[in-house]
Amino acid sequence: MHHSDTRRRRHRRGFLTAIGAAFLAVALTVGMAATAHADTLFSDDFSDGNSSGWTASGGSWSVTGDSARALRQGGTSSDARSLAGTSSWTDYSVQTTVRPTAFNGSNRFVALLARVQSSTSYYYLALRSNNTVELKRLTGGSATTLDTAALPVGTGTTYTVRLDVAGGSLKGYVNGALLAEATDTSYASGRIGVATFYASADFDDVRVDSGGAGPTPTPTNPTPSPTGDPGNPGTNVADGWASVDAWGQNGTTGGAGGPTVTVSTASQFVTEAASSGPKIIQVSGMIALPGPMHEVTSDKTIVGVGANSGFTGGGLNIGLPIDNAVTAPPANAVHNVIVRNLNFRNWADDAINVQMFSHHVWIDHNTWTTGADGGVDIKRGSSYVTVSYNHADGTDKNMLLGHDDGNAAQDTGRLKVTYHHNFFDNTNQRNPRVRFGDQVHVYNNYYLNTGNYGVASTENAGVVVEGNHFENVDDPYHLAEGSSGDGRLVARNNCLVNSGAGQTGGSVTNPPYAYTVGTACDMKAVVTAQAGVGRVGLPGNPTTPPPSTPAPTPTPTPTPTLPPAGDLVGWATQNGGTTGGAGGQTVTVSDGQALADALESSSPLVIRVTGSLTMPDKMNDVRSNKTVLGVGTATLDNGLNISGASNVIVRNLTFRGWDDDAINVQGSRNVWIDHNTFDGGYDGAVDVKRASDFVTVSWNRVTNHTKSMLLGHDDGHTADIGHLRVTYHHNWFDGSKERHPRVRFGDPVHVFNNYYYGADYGVASTMGAGVLVEGNHFENVTRPTAVGYAESDPGDLVQRNNIFTNSGAPESAGDVAPIPYPYRLDDASGVKAAVTAGAGAGRINP
């Protein structure tokens, strides 16, 4: 809905040159009801020193001989499992403690198994070394992911893992917190087990209880928040204000209990959304809605299928017609509505409008871009609303809370809304802008490049702003806005990176529901991995979801399907491989000069970098046989020059504000650049040139930048012919504009399984280069692949099995030499989710 809102500010934003501050988070709690225990079917703590009753396959299984006995799997070169119990067990809960001891790669796991049919068919809950927990089904050796969540996973840490199976309901817990759930009826009964995949681990205290009720007592008192993403409520559970019993409604369940229908046209959707009674409405594909707003009635779940469903042109109106004479919640107010997993684009009024005392509304895991007015506006007495895990992408007027300054009669004491784990991605204002609401809770969101302001509290509103990550936000939060009077705002434990200090005032009581605040400076990684469409299943768990548009069937490649040992893939595995400083001394540095000295050492070194370091030169030389490894949030403000060197690894570093290149590779060979973040600098992020060879650039993120990755010095440097063999895989080009890569002479160059978002062009092949571009996802890319660029002559380019979303037509020409190394090509349909969850610094455990 359209609203008047003067842009004049009563509190001017302060001028900001460079501010960096980080605050530790205060751990609050999630209150959970206690679980009743059932009969114990099986238990084994291995205190008898043997593994009688267990059947092992693969790996190296034994019972440890120390006082704290456990079942140990000691090998990391294959998958391994050990099974116990009987095939007649149906509904039960299985639990174990597991301590991973080694991962042979970046995407390995340890797991707990349930309803095991055979060594290749079962359900399992996996803790992965890429910091995720996954609930999966294995069928004949083929795995299907049922649900996933972010979770820090490291070696040497003990986790209590539990998997409940009851009928078709599957629930996975880690350390007592429900992190993954799904409905699946493939297996009704079966044994239990533990497993590893290219990992070693100790398993202990295995227990099976009947009835699917777990043996772990659920906490009822506050407990410290674990690092990572404890806030994700799982597949079907509304939290925050939407979970509070009030106004005759107990929590928010949407269309649960009603029929499931699937719509793929505007007329179908409009009819179903306005129908009476509970209903789960599955939206299949992008639907063009005529007119600005369309009514949604009570007891509805509206959910997108897959990652490419939603609405263009129109929005959703959740609420009765406007009536200023109504100043208390009417009996027929719209209530109990869930909106999840939908894309909203180019709406004519608001994307979602909640009005006229609508209550118990959950808006979760959606993505919206630009439209005429608000992304999510909530007003006119509406309450008990949660807005969570959404991605607001470039929206101007994002989230208004409260109609106008004269609407106190309807809004005072209401507008109780929770905003958590949302990604405010280059939004301009109203994130949210609050009038009258109290208590409004804004926690664990990530704000990036907010143009005008983040949160505004006005007209005596009461707003708690805690545990958020503000990056490049001049004005993160303030009192008053435009002609509106001051509200109250309490800010605590936020992470302010290159951002202003914010303004607070007054006091606000805490919201009455239980919740957990994650560490603020972790929210960038957590939220960018979890927010937006494509990250959840189907609420209501329909048993036969409709098929979404299938991705192109991959063309078989002549290369082997499995990667080599470890997680290094690509050209850097050739010419003897790339091991960096392995075998040399390990040193830890925490200032720029010490790092520069270590980089220039003639000896092999593993250099662990901690803290934010100022380098002595714009470009700092790196000699051969070095591993440069960031620890925690290690950040460099200038560049690394790998010149005339060999066997160099650079991993897990953030480069920010460099003055030349972030990484320059010239005249060098066998270089691996992996899991780094490049966040806004002067020239190239990773430039490879002057006859360099055998380079892999993998799992990096480039953001807030233009010139990303140049390959080849200039059109006249013909010495590059026969060199510049580089692999680029699983990189996230996040709004970077060009050179991903821009290639001269190199042949073959391999570009696979990368995610491109918002680029002017993706890959350019020039000057006779040969580039294979396969299995990538291009989204909002004007020219995904280019043959020839600027004044450079064309090269050859083969593109296959890519996905193009709202992007231009790809260009291709000629042939490319075969790729000589083994690699696994992931289906492009899963690349966006995998890369945004795994790319960049902070996603590996150094």
PDB file of C-alpha atoms in Angstrom, residues 102-251:
ATOM      1  CA  ALA A 102      39.690 -35.867  10.998  1.00  0.00           C
ATOM      2  CA  PHE A 103      38.057 -34.887   7.710  1.00  0.00           C
ATOM      3  CA  ASN A 104      39.760 -35.816   4.458  1.00  0.00           C
ATOM      4  CA  GLY A 105      38.350 -32.882   2.503  1.00  0.00           C
ATOM      5  CA  SER A 106      36.014 -29.895   2.727  1.00  0.00           C
ATOM      6  CA  ASN A 107      32.680 -31.683   2.371  1.00  0.00           C
ATOM      7  CA  ARG A 108      33.055 -34.879   4.423  1.00  0.00           C
ATOM      8  CA  PHE A 109      30.797 -36.002   7.245  1.00  0.00           C
ATOM      9  CA  VAL A 110      30.032 -38.163  10.242  1.00  0.00           C
ATOM     10  CA  ALA A 111      26.491 -39.487  10.587  1.00  0.00           C
ATOM     11  CA  LEU A 112      23.824 -41.256  12.613  1.00  0.00           C
ATOM     12  CA  LEU A 113      21.611 -43.787  10.781  1.00  0.00           C
ATOM     13  CA  ALA A 114      17.996 -44.882  11.264  1.00  0.00           C
ATOM     14  CA  ARG A 115      15.639 -47.366   9.571  1.00  0.00           C
ATOM     15  CA  VAL A 116      18.535 -49.030   7.830  1.00  0.00           C
ATOM     16  CA  GLN A 117      17.432 -51.373   5.035  1.00  0.00           C
ATOM     17  CA  SER A 118      20.910 -52.219   3.793  1.00  0.00           C
ATOM     18  CA  SER A 119      24.345 -50.641   3.562  1.00  0.00           C
ATOM     19  CA  THR A 120      23.040 -48.417   0.733  1.00  0.00           C
ATOM     20  CA  SER A 121      19.496 -47.544   1.885  1.00  0.00           C
ATOM     21  CA  TYR A 122      18.588 -45.664   5.089  1.00  0.00           C
ATOM     22  CA  TYR A 123      17.866 -42.283   6.681  1.00  0.00           C
ATOM     23  CA  TYR A 124      20.765 -40.380   8.193  1.00  0.00           C
ATOM     24  CA  LEU A 125      21.647 -37.163   9.996  1.00  0.00           C
ATOM     25  CA  ALA A 126      25.065 -35.928   8.856  1.00  0.00           C
ATOM     26  CA  LEU A 127      27.426 -33.372  10.386  1.00  0.00           C
ATOM     27  CA  ARG A 128      29.459 -32.033   7.480  1.00  0.00           C
ATOM     28  CA  SER A 129      32.864 -30.415   7.509  1.00  0.00           C
ATOM     29  CA  ASN A 130      31.432 -27.517   5.463  1.00  0.00           C
ATOM     30  CA  ASN A 131      29.573 -26.444   8.636  1.00  0.00           C
ATOM     31  CA  THR A 132      26.156 -27.852   7.897  1.00  0.00           C
ATOM     32  CA  VAL A 133      23.869 -30.481   9.353  1.00  0.00           C
ATOM     33  CA  GLU A 134      21.832 -32.434   6.810  1.00  0.00           C
ATOM     34  CA  LEU A 135      18.883 -34.793   7.122  1.00  0.00           C
ATOM     35  CA  LYS A 136      19.127 -37.171   4.157  1.00  0.00           C
ATOM     36  CA  ARG A 137      17.794 -40.337   2.610  1.00  0.00           C
ATOM     37  CA  LEU A 138      20.076 -42.861   0.908  1.00  0.00           C
ATOM     38  CA  THR A 139      18.377 -45.049  -1.697  1.00  0.00           C
ATOM     39  CA  GLY A 140      20.502 -47.627  -3.438  1.00  0.00           C
ATOM     40  CA  GLY A 141      23.541 -45.470  -2.754  1.00  0.00           C
ATOM     41  CA  SER A 142      21.935 -42.278  -4.143  1.00  0.00           C
ATOM     42  CA  ALA A 143      21.484 -39.499  -1.559  1.00  0.00           C
ATOM     43  CA  THR A 144      18.542 -37.081  -1.318  1.00  0.00           C
ATOM     44  CA  THR A 145      18.698 -34.064   1.002  1.00  0.00           C
ATOM     45  CA  LEU A 146      15.473 -33.656   2.997  1.00  0.00           C
ATOM     46  CA  ASP A 147      16.461 -30.656   5.137  1.00  0.00           C
ATOM     47  CA  THR A 148      19.585 -28.735   6.064  1.00  0.00           C
ATOM     48  CA  ALA A 149      20.789 -26.049   8.465  1.00  0.00           C
ATOM     49  CA  ALA A 150      24.023 -24.246   9.259  1.00  0.00           C
ATOM     50  CA  LEU A 151      26.076 -25.638  12.138  1.00  0.00           C
ATOM     51  CA  PRO A 152      29.770 -25.169  12.992  1.00  0.00           C
ATOM     52  CA  VAL A 153      31.385 -28.608  12.711  1.00  0.00           C
ATOM     53  CA  GLY A 154      34.966 -29.154  13.776  1.00  0.00           C
ATOM     54  CA  THR A 155      37.336 -31.902  14.780  1.00  0.00           C
ATOM     55  CA  GLY A 156      37.902 -32.500  18.460  1.00  0.00           C
ATOM     56  CA  THR A 157      34.417 -31.293  19.406  1.00  0.00           C
ATOM     57  CA  THR A 158      31.834 -33.708  20.810  1.00  0.00           C
ATOM     58  CA  TYR A 159      28.247 -33.466  19.550  1.00  0.00           C
ATOM     59  CA  THR A 160      25.120 -35.198  20.836  1.00  0.00           C
ATOM     60  CA  VAL A 161      23.206 -36.244  17.736  1.00  0.00           C
ATOM     61  CA  ARG A 162      19.669 -37.620  17.727  1.00  0.00           C
ATOM     62  CA  LEU A 163      17.379 -38.815  14.954  1.00  0.00           C
ATOM     63  CA  ASP A 164      13.673 -39.389  15.683  1.00  0.00           C
ATOM     64  CA  VAL A 165      11.572 -41.481  13.278  1.00  0.00           C
ATOM     65  CA  ALA A 166       7.831 -41.758  13.911  1.00  0.00           C
ATOM     66  CA  GLY A 167       5.568 -42.706  11.025  1.00  0.00           C
ATOM     67  CA  GLY A 168       6.586 -40.392   8.190  1.00  0.00           C
ATOM     68  CA  SER A 169       8.005 -37.773  10.549  1.00  0.00           C
ATOM     69  CA  LEU A 170      11.799 -37.384  10.703  1.00  0.00           C
ATOM     70  CA  LYS A 171      13.488 -34.989  13.123  1.00  0.00           C
ATOM     71  CA  GLY A 172      17.180 -34.363  13.622  1.00  0.00           C
ATOM     72  CA  TYR A 173      18.645 -32.797  16.767  1.00  0.00           C
ATOM     73  CA  VAL A 174      22.156 -31.650  17.609  1.00  0.00           C
ATOM     74  CA  ASN A 175      22.976 -30.877  21.229  1.00  0.00           C
ATOM     75  CA  GLY A 176      19.257 -30.897  22.044  1.00  0.00           C
ATOM     76  CA  ALA A 177      18.243 -28.362  19.370  1.00  0.00           C
ATOM     77  CA  LEU A 178      15.899 -29.330  16.537  1.00  0.00           C
ATOM     78  CA  LEU A 179      17.812 -28.370  13.376  1.00  0.00           C
ATOM     79  CA  ALA A 180      16.312 -30.498  10.606  1.00  0.00           C
ATOM     80  CA  GLU A 181      12.934 -32.125   9.981  1.00  0.00           C
ATOM     81  CA  ALA A 182      11.025 -33.592   7.092  1.00  0.00           C
ATOM     82  CA  THR A 183       8.297 -36.012   6.129  1.00  0.00           C
ATOM     83  CA  ASP A 184       9.262 -39.112   4.144  1.00  0.00           C
ATOM     84  CA  THR A 185       7.606 -42.528   3.958  1.00  0.00           C
ATOM     85  CA  SER A 186      10.234 -44.450   1.993  1.00  0.00           C
ATOM     86  CA  TYR A 187      11.289 -46.619   4.945  1.00  0.00           C
ATOM     87  CA  ALA A 188       8.902 -47.739   7.712  1.00  0.00           C
ATOM     88  CA  SER A 189      11.324 -49.780   9.831  1.00  0.00           C
ATOM     89  CA  GLY A 190      14.930 -50.826  10.082  1.00  0.00           C
ATOM     90  CA  ARG A 191      18.164 -51.016  12.074  1.00  0.00           C
ATOM     91  CA  ILE A 192      20.298 -48.184  13.407  1.00  0.00           C
ATOM     92  CA  GLY A 193      23.921 -47.334  12.725  1.00  0.00           C
ATOM     93  CA  VAL A 194      26.779 -44.861  12.728  1.00  0.00           C
ATOM     94  CA  ALA A 195      28.833 -43.865   9.701  1.00  0.00           C
ATOM     95  CA  THR A 196      31.650 -41.727   8.365  1.00  0.00           C
ATOM     96  CA  PHE A 197      32.408 -40.468   4.874  1.00  0.00           C
ATOM     97  CA  TYR A 198      36.110 -39.850   4.299  1.00  0.00           C
ATOM     98  CA  ALA A 199      36.347 -38.963   7.967  1.00  0.00           C
ATOM     99  CA  SER A 200      37.383 -40.520  11.264  1.00  0.00           C
ATOM    100  CA  ALA A 201      35.429 -40.251  14.512  1.00  0.00           C
ATOM    101  CA  ASP A 202      34.671 -41.697  17.942  1.00  0.00           C
ATOM    102  CA  PHE A 203      31.059 -42.739  18.688  1.00  0.00           C
ATOM    103  CA  ASP A 204      29.805 -43.377  22.219  1.00  0.00           C
ATOM    104  CA  ASP A 205      26.660 -43.756  24.333  1.00  0.00           C
ATOM    105  CA  VAL A 206      24.435 -45.138  21.599  1.00  0.00           C
ATOM    106  CA  ARG A 207      20.848 -45.464  22.748  1.00  0.00           C
ATOM    107  CA  VAL A 208      17.559 -46.375  21.062  1.00  0.00           C
ATOM    108  CA  ASP A 209      14.189 -45.568  22.670  1.00  0.00           C
ATOM    109  CA  SER A 210      10.815 -46.661  21.377  1.00  0.00           C
ATOM    110  CA  GLY A 211       8.160 -44.281  20.132  1.00  0.00           C
ATOM    111  CA  GLY A 212      10.373 -41.699  18.437  1.00  0.00           C
ATOM    112  CA  ALA A 213      10.764 -39.725  21.686  1.00  0.00           C
ATOM    113  CA  GLY A 214      14.387 -38.931  22.279  1.00  0.00           C
ATOM    114  CA  PRO A 215      16.368 -39.655  25.415  1.00  0.00           C
ATOM    115  CA  THR A 216      17.894 -36.190  25.598  1.00  0.00           C
ATOM    116  CA  PRO A 217      16.061 -34.028  28.142  1.00  0.00           C
ATOM    117  CA  THR A 218      15.154 -30.766  26.464  1.00  0.00           C
ATOM    118  CA  PRO A 219      16.277 -27.703  28.412  1.00  0.00           C
ATOM    119  CA  THR A 220      13.654 -25.603  30.131  1.00  0.00           C
ATOM    120  CA  ASN A 221      16.122 -23.095  31.553  1.00  0.00           C
ATOM    121  CA  PRO A 222      18.408 -20.690  29.683  1.00  0.00           C
ATOM    122  CA  THR A 223      21.505 -22.264  28.200  1.00  0.00           C
ATOM    123  CA  PRO A 224      24.393 -20.594  26.382  1.00  0.00           C
ATOM    124  CA  SER A 225      23.885 -20.133  22.662  1.00  0.00           C
ATOM    125  CA  PRO A 226      26.080 -22.295  20.459  1.00  0.00           C
ATOM    126  CA  THR A 227      28.108 -20.628  17.746  1.00  0.00           C
ATOM    127  CA  GLY A 228      26.472 -20.711  14.349  1.00  0.00           C
ATOM    128  CA  ASP A 229      22.783 -20.755  13.519  1.00  0.00           C
ATOM    129  CA  PRO A 230      20.683 -21.810  16.510  1.00  0.00           C
ATOM    130  CA  GLY A 231      17.876 -19.508  15.406  1.00  0.00           C
ATOM    131  CA  ASN A 232      16.611 -21.492  12.426  1.00  0.00           C
ATOM    132  CA  PRO A 233      13.308 -22.895  13.688  1.00  0.00           C
ATOM    133  CA  GLY A 234      13.248 -25.807  11.255  1.00  0.00           C
ATOM    134  CA  THR A 235      10.827 -26.676   8.534  1.00  0.00           C
ATOM    135  CA  ASN A 236       7.409 -26.044  10.071  1.00  0.00           C
ATOM    136  CA  VAL A 237       7.795 -24.109  13.323  1.00  0.00           C
ATOM    137  CA  ALA A 238       6.983 -20.403  13.567  1.00  0.00           C
ATOM    138  CA  ASP A 239       8.944 -18.684  16.342  1.00  0.00           C
ATOM    139  CA  GLY A 240       9.080 -15.156  17.728  1.00  0.00           C
ATOM    140  CA  TRP A 241       5.842 -13.238  18.168  1.00  0.00           C
ATOM    141  CA  ALA A 242       4.063 -15.565  15.709  1.00  0.00           C
ATOM    142  CA  SER A 243       4.514 -18.383  18.224  1.00  0.00           C
ATOM    143  CA  VAL A 244       2.790 -16.586  21.116  1.00  0.00           C
ATOM    144  CA  ASP A 245      -0.731 -17.680  22.075  1.00  0.00           C
ATOM    145  CA  ALA A 246      -3.012 -14.636  21.933  1.00  0.00           C
ATOM    146  CA  TRP A 247      -6.267 -13.267  20.513  1.00  0.00           C
ATOM    147  CA  GLY A 248      -7.767 -16.770  20.428  1.00  0.00           C
ATOM    148  CA  GLN A 249      -5.016 -18.234  18.254  1.00  0.00           C
ATOM    149  CA  ASN A 250      -2.395 -20.709  19.533  1.00  0.00           C
ATOM    150  CA  GLY A 251       0.764 -20.166  17.538  1.00  0.00           C
TER     151      GLY A 251
END
